[in-house]
Amino acid sequence: MKMSLIIAASLLGTVGAIATAQDYDYAAQAAQGVPSAPAELAVPAGNSLLMKVLADGVQIYACSAKADNSGYEWVLKAPDAVLTDDKGSKLGTHYGGPSWESIDGSKITGALRARANSTDPNAIPWLLLETRSAGKQGAFAKVSFIQRLETVGGKAPASGCTRASLNTEARVGYTATYYLYGSK
């Protein structure tokens, strides 16, 4: 167990740059193991859990004409969420790109690799995203993959997108847990 904490701490690298004595212990959290996820959302071998962050915010949808001109639909525009640890300390923000930005200025953007239905039929899907660093060195700079799991809410409205509401936005509340992974 002690060796696992040492290994996890070394993988975390710069996470300590934003941590204070009150902040969540990422090394202990990473040592607890990876979450359970569907096979299609498995993180590639050679990556380890670096941290878990909680998101609380909205999914922003825009009312748009369907590509085949058969009507109108809500299309995801961007997320807008605050990222915290288990104790509620702010770690950063999540916004369009999709991007995750730490309070230390490190930032990553993601590209979808796989999706699976949430265990909650009224929630947005679970995802596996591959990332690339888009900011300075810091807490998020070593993140290669993100799993979005444990989603609540966030689905596009079932109605209300009509010709009269074209180009309007709907902000739908959601929460999710993001598991951030990096190579050993």
Coordinates of C-alpha atoms in Angstrom, one line a residue:
M1 CA 0.0 0.0 0.0
K2 CA 2.8 2.4 0.9
M3 CA 4.5 1.7 -2.4
S4 CA 1.2 2.3 -4.3
L5 CA 1.0 5.7 -2.7
I6 CA 4.6 6.6 -3.6
I7 CA 3.9 5.5 -7.2
A8 CA 0.6 7.4 -7.4
A9 CA 2.2 10.5 -5.9
S10 CA 5.0 10.4 -8.5
L11 CA 2.5 10.1 -11.3
L12 CA 0.6 13.1 -10.0
G13 CA 3.7 15.3 -10.5
T14 CA 2.5 18.9 -10.4
V15 CA -0.8 18.3 -8.7
G16 CA 0.8 19.6 -5.5
A17 CA 1.2 22.9 -7.2
I18 CA -2.5 23.7 -6.6
A19 CA -3.0 21.7 -3.4
T20 CA -3.1 23.1 0.1
A21 CA -3.2 21.2 3.3
Q22 CA -7.0 21.3 3.2
D23 CA -7.2 19.9 -0.4
Y24 CA -8.1 16.4 -1.3
D25 CA -5.3 13.8 -1.2
Y26 CA -5.0 12.8 -4.8
A27 CA -2.3 10.2 -4.1
A28 CA -4.5 8.4 -1.7
Q29 CA -7.5 8.7 -4.1
A30 CA -5.5 7.3 -7.0
A31 CA -4.3 4.4 -4.9
Q32 CA -7.9 3.4 -4.3
G33 CA -8.2 2.2 -7.9
V34 CA -10.1 2.9 -11.0
P35 CA -13.9 3.2 -11.2
S36 CA -16.1 0.5 -12.8
A37 CA -17.0 1.4 -16.3
P38 CA -18.4 -0.4 -19.4
A39 CA -15.7 -2.2 -21.5
E40 CA -16.0 0.3 -24.4
L41 CA -14.9 3.1 -22.0
A42 CA -11.8 1.3 -20.9
V43 CA -8.7 3.4 -20.7
P44 CA -5.8 2.1 -22.8
A45 CA -3.1 0.1 -21.0
G46 CA -0.2 2.1 -19.7
N47 CA -2.4 4.8 -18.1
S48 CA -3.1 5.2 -14.4
L49 CA -5.7 7.2 -12.5
L50 CA -4.3 10.6 -11.7
M51 CA -7.3 12.2 -10.1
K52 CA -11.1 12.4 -9.8
V53 CA -12.9 15.7 -10.3
L54 CA -16.6 16.4 -9.8
A55 CA -18.4 18.6 -12.2
D56 CA -21.5 20.7 -11.4
G57 CA -23.0 22.9 -14.1
V58 CA -25.0 23.0 -17.3
Q59 CA -25.0 21.6 -20.8
I60 CA -25.8 24.4 -23.2
Y61 CA -28.0 23.5 -26.2
A62 CA -28.8 25.6 -29.2
C63 CA -32.1 25.3 -31.2
S64 CA -31.0 24.6 -34.8
A65 CA -32.5 23.4 -38.1
K66 CA -31.9 19.7 -38.8
A67 CA -29.4 19.0 -41.5
D68 CA -32.0 17.4 -43.7
N69 CA -34.4 20.4 -43.2
S70 CA -37.0 18.1 -41.7
G71 CA -37.5 20.3 -38.6
Y72 CA -35.6 21.6 -35.6
E73 CA -33.5 20.0 -32.8
W74 CA -31.5 20.9 -29.7
V75 CA -27.8 20.6 -30.5
L76 CA -25.1 20.6 -27.9
K77 CA -23.2 23.9 -27.9
A78 CA -20.9 23.5 -24.8
P79 CA -20.7 22.5 -21.2
D80 CA -20.2 25.1 -18.5
A81 CA -19.3 23.6 -15.1
V82 CA -17.2 24.1 -12.0
L83 CA -14.8 21.3 -11.1
T84 CA -14.2 20.4 -7.5
D85 CA -12.7 17.7 -5.3
D86 CA -14.8 15.5 -3.0
K87 CA -14.6 18.1 -0.3
G88 CA -16.0 20.9 -2.5
S89 CA -12.7 22.8 -3.1
K90 CA -12.6 24.3 -6.5
L91 CA -10.1 22.7 -8.9
G92 CA -11.0 24.4 -12.2
T93 CA -13.7 24.7 -14.9
H94 CA -15.0 22.7 -17.8
Y95 CA -16.2 24.5 -20.9
G96 CA -16.5 24.3 -24.7
G97 CA -13.8 22.5 -26.7
P98 CA -14.4 20.4 -24.7
S99 CA -11.8 21.8 -22.3
W100 CA -10.9 21.3 -18.7
E101 CA -8.8 24.1 -17.1
S102 CA -7.2 23.8 -13.7
I103 CA -7.0 26.8 -11.3
D104 CA -3.2 26.7 -11.9
G105 CA -3.7 27.5 -15.6
S106 CA -3.0 24.0 -17.0
K107 CA -5.6 23.0 -19.6
I108 CA -6.5 20.0 -21.7
T109 CA -8.9 19.6 -24.6
G110 CA -10.6 16.3 -25.4
A111 CA -11.7 14.3 -28.5
L112 CA -14.4 11.6 -28.2
R113 CA -13.1 8.0 -28.4
A114 CA -16.2 6.1 -27.1
R115 CA -19.6 6.6 -25.5
A116 CA -22.0 4.4 -23.5
N117 CA -25.4 5.0 -22.1
S118 CA -25.6 6.2 -18.6
T119 CA -27.0 4.0 -15.9
D120 CA -29.6 6.8 -15.5
P121 CA -31.8 6.9 -18.7
N122 CA -32.5 10.6 -18.0
A123 CA -28.8 11.5 -18.0
I124 CA -26.2 12.4 -20.7
P125 CA -24.0 9.5 -21.8
W126 CA -20.8 8.3 -20.3
L127 CA -17.7 9.1 -22.4
L128 CA -14.1 8.2 -23.0
L129 CA -12.1 11.2 -24.3
E130 CA -8.5 11.4 -25.4
T131 CA -6.8 14.6 -24.4
R132 CA -4.0 16.9 -25.4
S133 CA -2.4 19.6 -23.3
A134 CA -3.4 23.0 -24.4
G135 CA -2.0 25.2 -21.6
K136 CA 1.0 25.6 -19.4
Q137 CA 2.5 22.9 -17.1
G138 CA 0.4 22.0 -14.1
A139 CA -2.2 19.7 -12.6
F140 CA -3.9 18.7 -15.9
A141 CA -0.8 18.8 -18.2
K142 CA -0.1 15.1 -17.9
V143 CA -3.7 13.9 -18.5
S144 CA -4.1 11.7 -21.6
F145 CA -7.6 10.3 -21.1
I146 CA -10.8 11.3 -19.3
Q147 CA -13.8 9.1 -18.4
R148 CA -17.0 10.9 -17.8
L149 CA -19.1 8.7 -15.6
E150 CA -21.9 8.9 -13.0
T151 CA -23.8 11.5 -14.9
V152 CA -27.0 13.1 -13.6
G153 CA -29.2 15.2 -15.9
G154 CA -27.9 17.3 -18.8
K155 CA -29.9 15.8 -21.6
A156 CA -31.3 18.1 -24.3
P157 CA -34.9 19.2 -23.8
A158 CA -37.4 16.9 -25.3
S159 CA -39.4 19.7 -26.8
G160 CA -39.4 23.5 -27.3
C161 CA -37.2 23.7 -30.3
T162 CA -39.3 25.1 -33.1
R163 CA -39.0 27.7 -35.9
A164 CA -40.1 30.4 -33.4
S165 CA -37.2 29.4 -31.0
L166 CA -34.5 29.0 -33.7
N167 CA -31.1 30.1 -32.4
T168 CA -32.2 30.2 -28.7
E169 CA -30.3 28.4 -26.0
A170 CA -31.4 26.0 -23.3
R171 CA -29.2 25.5 -20.2
V172 CA -29.8 22.1 -18.6
G173 CA -28.3 21.3 -15.2
Y174 CA -26.0 18.3 -14.9
T175 CA -23.4 16.7 -12.6
A176 CA -20.7 14.1 -13.5
T177 CA -17.6 12.6 -12.3
Y178 CA -14.5 12.9 -14.5
Y179 CA -11.7 10.4 -14.0
L180 CA -8.4 11.8 -15.3
Y181 CA -5.7 9.3 -16.4
G182 CA -2.1 9.7 -17.6
S183 CA 0.7 7.4 -18.7
K184 CA 3.1 5.8 -16.2

